[in-house]
Amino acid sequence: MTPLLKSPVSGCDILIFSSSFHQGGAERLAVTLANLLVSNWSVEFLSLNGQGPFRQELDDSLTCSIVEQSSSLKAIPKLVKQLKRIKPKVVFCSQSHLAFSMLLAIRLSGLPCKLVAREASCPSINLLGISSLLKRTWVKKSAKYAYRRADYLVAPAKYVAADVSNYFDLDRTIQVLANPLDKDMVNEQALAPCEHPWVTDEQPFVLAVGRLVPEKDYETLIKAIALCQKQQVTRLIILGEGLLREKLTALVQDLELSEVVSLTGFASNPFCYMKHCQSFVLSSLVEGMPNALVQAQFLGAPCISSDCPGGASELLPEQNYFPVGDPKALAKLILNPPSNSQSQLIDTQGFVPFFESIL
């Protein structure tokens, strides 16, 4: 675990602000970005709470501070105190509620630091998942307020940038920066031993990685695996935890797939699975820029994706996609996975020149 260190008196160049270290794209990105930038600048890490598996992945040279607050709004007084102590030149955060609270904290602190806000996915779709009209209205208004006033606004894909601009009616530049990828770390961990019996026994398997939440649409994936059994034995490993575990487990049992579907849980090293999988599948309903798909693509796995709104549509050749929610189309691709997934690898190093330009 990263030790809690005292920050330098002179302040730091970049402060990375995250909600937690739990599994999730924004949390994973915050840690990856901090580890990437610390070799070039003085970087500190600030989180609302210290829980989650990604904390152990922080570079040992990074100073890490924990606010110990569940709500970013309630944390504003503590954020002001932390800002005055850390004195960063730039603050980066990757969720709209963090951007709103940090924007207010920066103003209250009186410090001249800049705010880089990042929208991770497509708000026009994601906010529809908020059932309360009052809460959805608040989230939209607070995000719009923060995104209009942040010094820099970042999105992980062209599709997401356009969605953010249209949904919030923004007349400003949105910098498109693909999620960073620590290639050395990914390559190193991909070579590590994997304890799953299907890997050790060299049994072919399909892989999916991500939280067990509705947005990932694992129901379609599991139904596709059931269809595949009619032609050949097809195994599926899903790495991730979430609120749908019980429901997905019941679906696996109902379809009599218990021998071929493994809900393995969260894996701190998904890369050794990616290195050995028969194909990697992203079955999501919506994505910003799917880290796991980028990682699997980099490692050479044949990749399949739904044609969901977001950055996934910018990663693969056309024949690698299937219609959202269509298990039959997905089953066909799983049985005959396209082989040229690596033909459209994206530039994952854009954050370094970006920070060079603003510091």
Coordinates of C-alpha atoms in Angstrom, one line a residue:
M1 CA 0.0 0.0 0.0
T2 CA 1.3 3.5 -0.8
P3 CA 2.5 5.3 2.3
L4 CA 0.9 8.6 3.2
L5 CA 3.7 11.2 2.8
K6 CA 3.9 14.9 3.5
S7 CA 3.7 17.2 0.5
P8 CA 6.5 19.5 -0.4
V9 CA 6.3 23.1 0.9
S10 CA 6.7 24.5 -2.6
G11 CA 3.6 22.7 -3.9
C12 CA 3.3 20.2 -6.7
D13 CA 2.8 20.5 -10.5
I14 CA -0.3 18.2 -10.8
L15 CA -2.9 17.0 -8.3
I16 CA -4.9 14.0 -9.5
F17 CA -8.3 13.9 -7.7
S18 CA -10.4 10.7 -7.6
S19 CA -13.5 9.5 -5.8
S20 CA -12.0 6.2 -4.6
F21 CA -9.8 3.3 -5.7
H22 CA -12.7 1.0 -6.4
Q23 CA -13.0 -0.9 -9.8
G24 CA -14.2 1.5 -12.5
G25 CA -12.9 3.2 -15.6
A26 CA -12.5 6.7 -14.0
E27 CA -10.7 5.3 -10.9
R28 CA -8.4 3.1 -13.0
L29 CA -7.6 6.1 -15.2
A30 CA -6.7 8.3 -12.3
V31 CA -4.2 5.8 -11.0
T32 CA -2.7 5.0 -14.4
L33 CA -2.4 8.7 -15.2
A34 CA -0.7 9.6 -11.9
N35 CA 1.8 6.7 -12.4
L36 CA 2.4 8.0 -16.0
L37 CA 2.9 11.6 -15.1
V38 CA 5.1 11.2 -11.9
S39 CA 8.2 10.5 -14.0
N40 CA 8.0 13.9 -15.6
W41 CA 6.4 16.2 -12.9
S42 CA 5.8 16.4 -9.2
V43 CA 2.4 14.7 -8.8
E44 CA 0.2 14.1 -5.8
F45 CA -2.9 12.0 -5.5
L46 CA -6.1 13.0 -3.6
S47 CA -9.1 10.7 -3.0
L48 CA -12.4 11.1 -1.2
N49 CA -11.8 7.7 0.4
G50 CA -9.0 5.2 0.4
Q51 CA -11.0 2.0 -0.3
G52 CA -10.5 -0.2 -3.4
P53 CA -8.0 -2.5 -5.0
F54 CA -6.5 0.1 -7.3
R55 CA -4.8 1.8 -4.3
Q56 CA -2.0 -0.8 -4.3
E57 CA -1.2 0.0 -7.9
L58 CA -0.2 3.6 -7.1
D59 CA 3.5 4.3 -7.7
D60 CA 5.4 4.3 -4.4
S61 CA 6.9 7.7 -5.2
L62 CA 3.4 9.3 -5.2
T63 CA 2.1 11.2 -2.2
C64 CA -1.4 10.1 -1.5
S65 CA -3.9 11.9 0.7
I66 CA -7.4 10.7 1.7
V67 CA -10.2 13.1 2.5
E68 CA -12.3 10.5 4.2
Q69 CA -15.7 11.8 2.9
S70 CA -18.3 10.0 0.8
S71 CA -19.7 13.1 -0.8
S72 CA -17.7 15.5 -2.9
L73 CA -20.0 18.4 -2.0
K74 CA -19.7 17.7 1.8
A75 CA -15.9 17.4 1.3
I76 CA -15.5 20.9 -0.1
P77 CA -14.2 22.4 3.2
K78 CA -11.6 19.6 3.4
L79 CA -10.8 20.0 -0.3
V80 CA -10.0 23.7 0.4
K81 CA -7.7 22.7 3.2
Q82 CA -5.9 20.2 1.1
L83 CA -5.5 22.6 -1.8
K84 CA -3.9 25.2 0.5
R85 CA -1.6 22.5 1.8
I86 CA -0.6 20.9 -1.5
K87 CA -0.6 24.1 -3.6
P88 CA -0.9 22.4 -7.0
K89 CA -0.5 24.2 -10.3
V90 CA -3.0 22.0 -12.0
V91 CA -5.8 19.8 -10.7
F92 CA -7.2 16.9 -12.8
C93 CA -10.4 15.0 -12.1
S94 CA -12.5 12.7 -14.2
Q95 CA -16.1 12.8 -13.0
S96 CA -18.6 15.7 -13.2
H97 CA -19.4 15.8 -9.5
L98 CA -15.7 15.9 -8.7
A99 CA -15.2 18.7 -11.2
F100 CA -18.0 20.8 -9.7
S101 CA -16.8 20.4 -6.1
M102 CA -13.2 21.0 -7.0
L103 CA -14.1 24.1 -9.0
L104 CA -15.8 25.6 -5.9
A105 CA -12.9 24.5 -3.7
I106 CA -10.3 26.2 -5.9
R107 CA -12.3 29.4 -5.9
L108 CA -12.7 29.3 -2.1
S109 CA -9.0 28.6 -1.6
G110 CA -7.9 31.6 -3.6
L111 CA -5.2 29.6 -5.3
P112 CA -4.3 30.3 -8.9
C113 CA -4.3 26.6 -9.9
K114 CA -6.0 25.4 -13.2
L115 CA -8.7 22.8 -13.4
V116 CA -8.7 20.0 -16.0
A117 CA -12.1 18.4 -16.0
R118 CA -12.7 15.1 -17.9
E119 CA -16.0 13.6 -19.0
A120 CA -15.6 9.9 -19.1
S121 CA -18.6 8.8 -21.1
C122 CA -21.8 10.0 -22.9
P123 CA -23.9 12.1 -20.5
S124 CA -26.9 12.1 -22.8
I125 CA -27.3 8.4 -22.2
N126 CA -25.7 7.9 -18.8
L127 CA -27.9 10.5 -17.1
L128 CA -31.0 8.7 -18.2
G129 CA -30.1 6.0 -15.7
I130 CA -30.8 8.4 -12.9
S131 CA -34.5 7.7 -12.0
S132 CA -35.0 10.8 -9.9
L133 CA -35.8 13.8 -12.1
L134 CA -34.7 16.1 -9.4
K135 CA -31.3 14.4 -9.0
R136 CA -30.9 14.1 -12.8
T137 CA -31.6 17.9 -13.2
W138 CA -29.1 18.7 -10.5
V139 CA -26.4 16.5 -12.0
K140 CA -26.9 18.1 -15.4
K141 CA -26.8 21.6 -14.1
S142 CA -23.8 21.1 -11.9
A143 CA -21.9 19.4 -14.6
K144 CA -22.7 22.1 -17.1
Y145 CA -21.6 24.7 -14.6
A146 CA -18.3 23.0 -14.0
Y147 CA -17.6 22.2 -17.7
R148 CA -18.2 25.8 -18.8
R149 CA -15.8 27.1 -16.2
A150 CA -13.0 24.6 -16.1
D151 CA -9.8 25.8 -17.6
Y152 CA -9.6 22.7 -19.8
L153 CA -12.2 20.1 -20.7
V154 CA -11.1 16.7 -21.8
A155 CA -13.0 13.7 -23.4
P156 CA -11.6 10.3 -24.2
A157 CA -13.1 10.0 -27.8
K158 CA -14.5 12.2 -30.5
Y159 CA -18.0 10.7 -30.0
V160 CA -17.9 11.6 -26.3
A161 CA -16.6 15.1 -27.0
A162 CA -19.5 15.7 -29.4
D163 CA -22.0 14.3 -27.0
V164 CA -20.7 16.5 -24.1
S165 CA -20.8 19.6 -26.3
N166 CA -24.3 19.0 -27.6
Y167 CA -25.9 17.8 -24.3
F168 CA -24.5 20.7 -22.2
D169 CA -24.7 23.3 -25.0
L170 CA -21.1 24.2 -24.6
D171 CA -19.3 26.7 -26.9
R172 CA -15.7 25.8 -26.1
T173 CA -12.8 23.6 -27.0
I174 CA -12.9 20.0 -25.8
Q175 CA -9.6 18.3 -26.0
V176 CA -9.8 14.6 -27.1
L177 CA -7.3 12.5 -25.3
A178 CA -7.4 8.7 -25.3
N179 CA -7.0 6.9 -22.0
P180 CA -3.3 6.4 -21.1
L181 CA -1.9 2.9 -21.3
D182 CA 1.1 1.9 -19.3
K183 CA 2.5 -0.5 -21.9
D184 CA 5.5 -1.7 -19.9
M185 CA 3.2 -2.6 -16.9
V186 CA 0.6 -4.3 -19.2
N187 CA 3.3 -6.4 -21.0
E188 CA 4.9 -7.4 -17.7
Q189 CA 1.7 -8.4 -16.0
A190 CA 0.5 -10.3 -19.1
L191 CA 3.4 -12.7 -18.7
A192 CA 2.6 -13.4 -15.0
P193 CA 1.1 -16.8 -14.1
C194 CA -2.7 -17.1 -14.2
E195 CA -4.4 -19.4 -11.7
H196 CA -7.6 -20.0 -13.5
P197 CA -7.8 -23.7 -14.5
W198 CA -9.0 -22.9 -18.0
V199 CA -5.8 -20.8 -18.5
T200 CA -3.4 -23.3 -16.9
D201 CA -5.0 -26.2 -18.8
E202 CA -4.9 -24.2 -22.0
Q203 CA -8.6 -24.4 -22.6
P204 CA -9.9 -21.8 -25.1
F205 CA -12.1 -19.2 -23.5
V206 CA -13.8 -15.9 -24.3
L207 CA -13.1 -13.0 -22.0
A208 CA -15.0 -10.0 -20.7
V209 CA -13.7 -7.5 -18.2
G210 CA -15.8 -4.9 -16.3
R211 CA -18.2 -4.3 -13.4
L212 CA -21.3 -6.4 -13.2
V213 CA -23.6 -3.5 -13.9
P214 CA -26.5 -3.0 -16.4
E215 CA -24.3 -0.8 -18.7
K216 CA -22.1 -3.8 -19.5
D217 CA -25.0 -5.9 -20.8
Y218 CA -23.6 -9.2 -19.8
E219 CA -27.0 -10.8 -20.2
T220 CA -26.6 -10.5 -24.0
L221 CA -23.1 -11.9 -23.8
I222 CA -24.2 -14.9 -21.7
K223 CA -27.1 -15.6 -24.0
A224 CA -24.7 -15.5 -26.9
I225 CA -22.5 -18.1 -25.2
A226 CA -25.6 -20.3 -24.8
L227 CA -26.2 -20.1 -28.6
C228 CA -22.5 -21.0 -29.3
Q229 CA -22.9 -24.3 -27.4
K230 CA -25.1 -25.5 -30.3
Q231 CA -22.0 -25.6 -32.5
Q232 CA -19.1 -26.1 -30.1
V233 CA -18.2 -25.9 -26.5
T234 CA -17.5 -22.2 -25.8
R235 CA -16.2 -21.0 -22.4
L236 CA -16.6 -17.5 -21.0
I237 CA -14.7 -15.8 -18.2
I238 CA -16.1 -12.5 -16.8
L239 CA -13.7 -10.5 -14.6
G240 CA -15.5 -8.1 -12.4
E241 CA -17.8 -7.6 -9.4
G242 CA -21.1 -5.6 -9.1
L243 CA -24.7 -5.5 -8.1
L244 CA -25.8 -7.9 -10.8
R245 CA -23.8 -10.9 -9.6
E246 CA -26.8 -12.7 -8.2
K247 CA -28.9 -12.0 -11.3
L248 CA -26.2 -13.1 -13.7
T249 CA -25.5 -16.2 -11.7
A250 CA -29.2 -17.2 -11.9
L251 CA -29.1 -16.6 -15.7
V252 CA -26.1 -18.9 -16.1
Q253 CA -27.8 -21.6 -14.1
D254 CA -31.1 -21.2 -16.0
L255 CA -29.3 -21.6 -19.3
E256 CA -27.4 -24.6 -18.0
L257 CA -24.0 -22.9 -18.5
S258 CA -22.4 -23.4 -15.1
E259 CA -19.7 -25.6 -16.6
V260 CA -18.7 -23.1 -19.3
V261 CA -19.3 -19.7 -17.7
S262 CA -17.0 -18.4 -14.9
L263 CA -18.0 -15.3 -13.0
T264 CA -14.5 -15.0 -11.6
G265 CA -14.8 -11.7 -9.8
F266 CA -12.4 -8.7 -9.8
A267 CA -8.9 -9.5 -10.9
S268 CA -6.1 -7.1 -10.1
N269 CA -4.2 -8.5 -13.1
P270 CA -6.7 -9.0 -16.0
F271 CA -3.8 -8.9 -18.5
C272 CA -2.7 -12.5 -18.1
Y273 CA -6.2 -13.5 -19.0
M274 CA -6.2 -11.1 -22.1
K275 CA -2.9 -12.7 -23.2
H276 CA -4.4 -16.1 -23.4
C277 CA -8.1 -15.6 -24.4
Q278 CA -9.6 -16.9 -27.6
S279 CA -11.3 -13.5 -28.1
F280 CA -12.2 -10.5 -26.0
V281 CA -15.8 -9.2 -26.0
L282 CA -17.2 -5.8 -25.0
S283 CA -21.0 -6.1 -24.9
S284 CA -21.8 -2.7 -23.4
L285 CA -24.8 -0.5 -24.0
V286 CA -22.6 2.7 -23.8
E287 CA -18.9 3.4 -23.3
G288 CA -16.6 6.4 -23.0
M289 CA -13.3 4.9 -23.9
P290 CA -13.2 1.2 -22.7
N291 CA -9.9 0.7 -21.0
A292 CA -10.2 -3.1 -21.1
L293 CA -10.9 -3.1 -24.8
V294 CA -7.8 -0.9 -25.4
Q295 CA -5.7 -3.2 -23.3
A296 CA -6.9 -6.4 -24.9
Q297 CA -6.4 -4.9 -28.3
F298 CA -2.8 -3.8 -27.4
L299 CA -2.0 -7.4 -26.2
G300 CA -3.1 -8.8 -29.5
A301 CA -6.4 -10.5 -28.6
P302 CA -9.0 -10.8 -31.3
C303 CA -11.5 -8.1 -30.1
I304 CA -15.3 -7.9 -30.6
S305 CA -17.5 -5.0 -29.5
S306 CA -21.1 -3.9 -29.6
D307 CA -21.7 -0.8 -31.7
C308 CA -22.7 1.1 -28.6
P309 CA -22.5 4.9 -28.4
G310 CA -19.0 6.2 -27.3
G311 CA -15.4 5.6 -28.0
A312 CA -15.6 1.9 -28.6
S313 CA -16.8 2.7 -32.1
E314 CA -13.4 4.4 -32.9
L315 CA -11.2 1.4 -32.0
L316 CA -12.0 -1.6 -34.3
P317 CA -12.7 -2.3 -38.0
E318 CA -16.4 -2.4 -38.9
Q319 CA -16.6 -6.2 -39.1
N320 CA -15.6 -6.5 -35.5
Y321 CA -18.9 -5.0 -34.2
F322 CA -22.3 -6.4 -33.5
P323 CA -25.6 -4.6 -32.9
V324 CA -26.2 -3.7 -29.2
G325 CA -28.3 -6.3 -27.4
D326 CA -28.2 -8.9 -30.3
P327 CA -27.0 -12.3 -28.9
K328 CA -27.3 -14.0 -32.3
A329 CA -25.0 -11.6 -34.1
L330 CA -22.6 -11.7 -31.1
A331 CA -22.6 -15.5 -31.2
K332 CA -21.6 -15.5 -34.9
L333 CA -18.6 -13.3 -34.1
I334 CA -17.5 -15.4 -31.1
L335 CA -17.6 -18.5 -33.3
N336 CA -15.6 -16.8 -36.0
P337 CA -13.7 -13.9 -34.4
P338 CA -12.2 -11.3 -36.7
S339 CA -8.4 -11.4 -36.8
N340 CA -7.4 -7.8 -37.5
S341 CA -8.4 -6.1 -34.3
Q342 CA -5.0 -4.4 -34.1
S343 CA -5.4 -2.5 -37.4
Q344 CA -6.7 0.6 -35.6
L345 CA -4.6 1.0 -32.5
I346 CA -5.1 4.5 -31.0
D347 CA -2.5 6.9 -29.6
T348 CA -2.6 6.4 -25.8
Q349 CA 0.3 8.8 -25.0
G350 CA -1.6 12.1 -25.5
F351 CA -1.7 13.2 -21.9
V352 CA 2.0 13.9 -21.6
P353 CA 2.2 16.5 -24.4
F354 CA -1.1 17.9 -23.1
F355 CA 0.3 18.6 -19.7
E356 CA 3.6 19.9 -21.2
S357 CA 1.5 22.5 -23.0
I358 CA -0.3 23.8 -19.9
L359 CA 2.4 23.7 -17.3

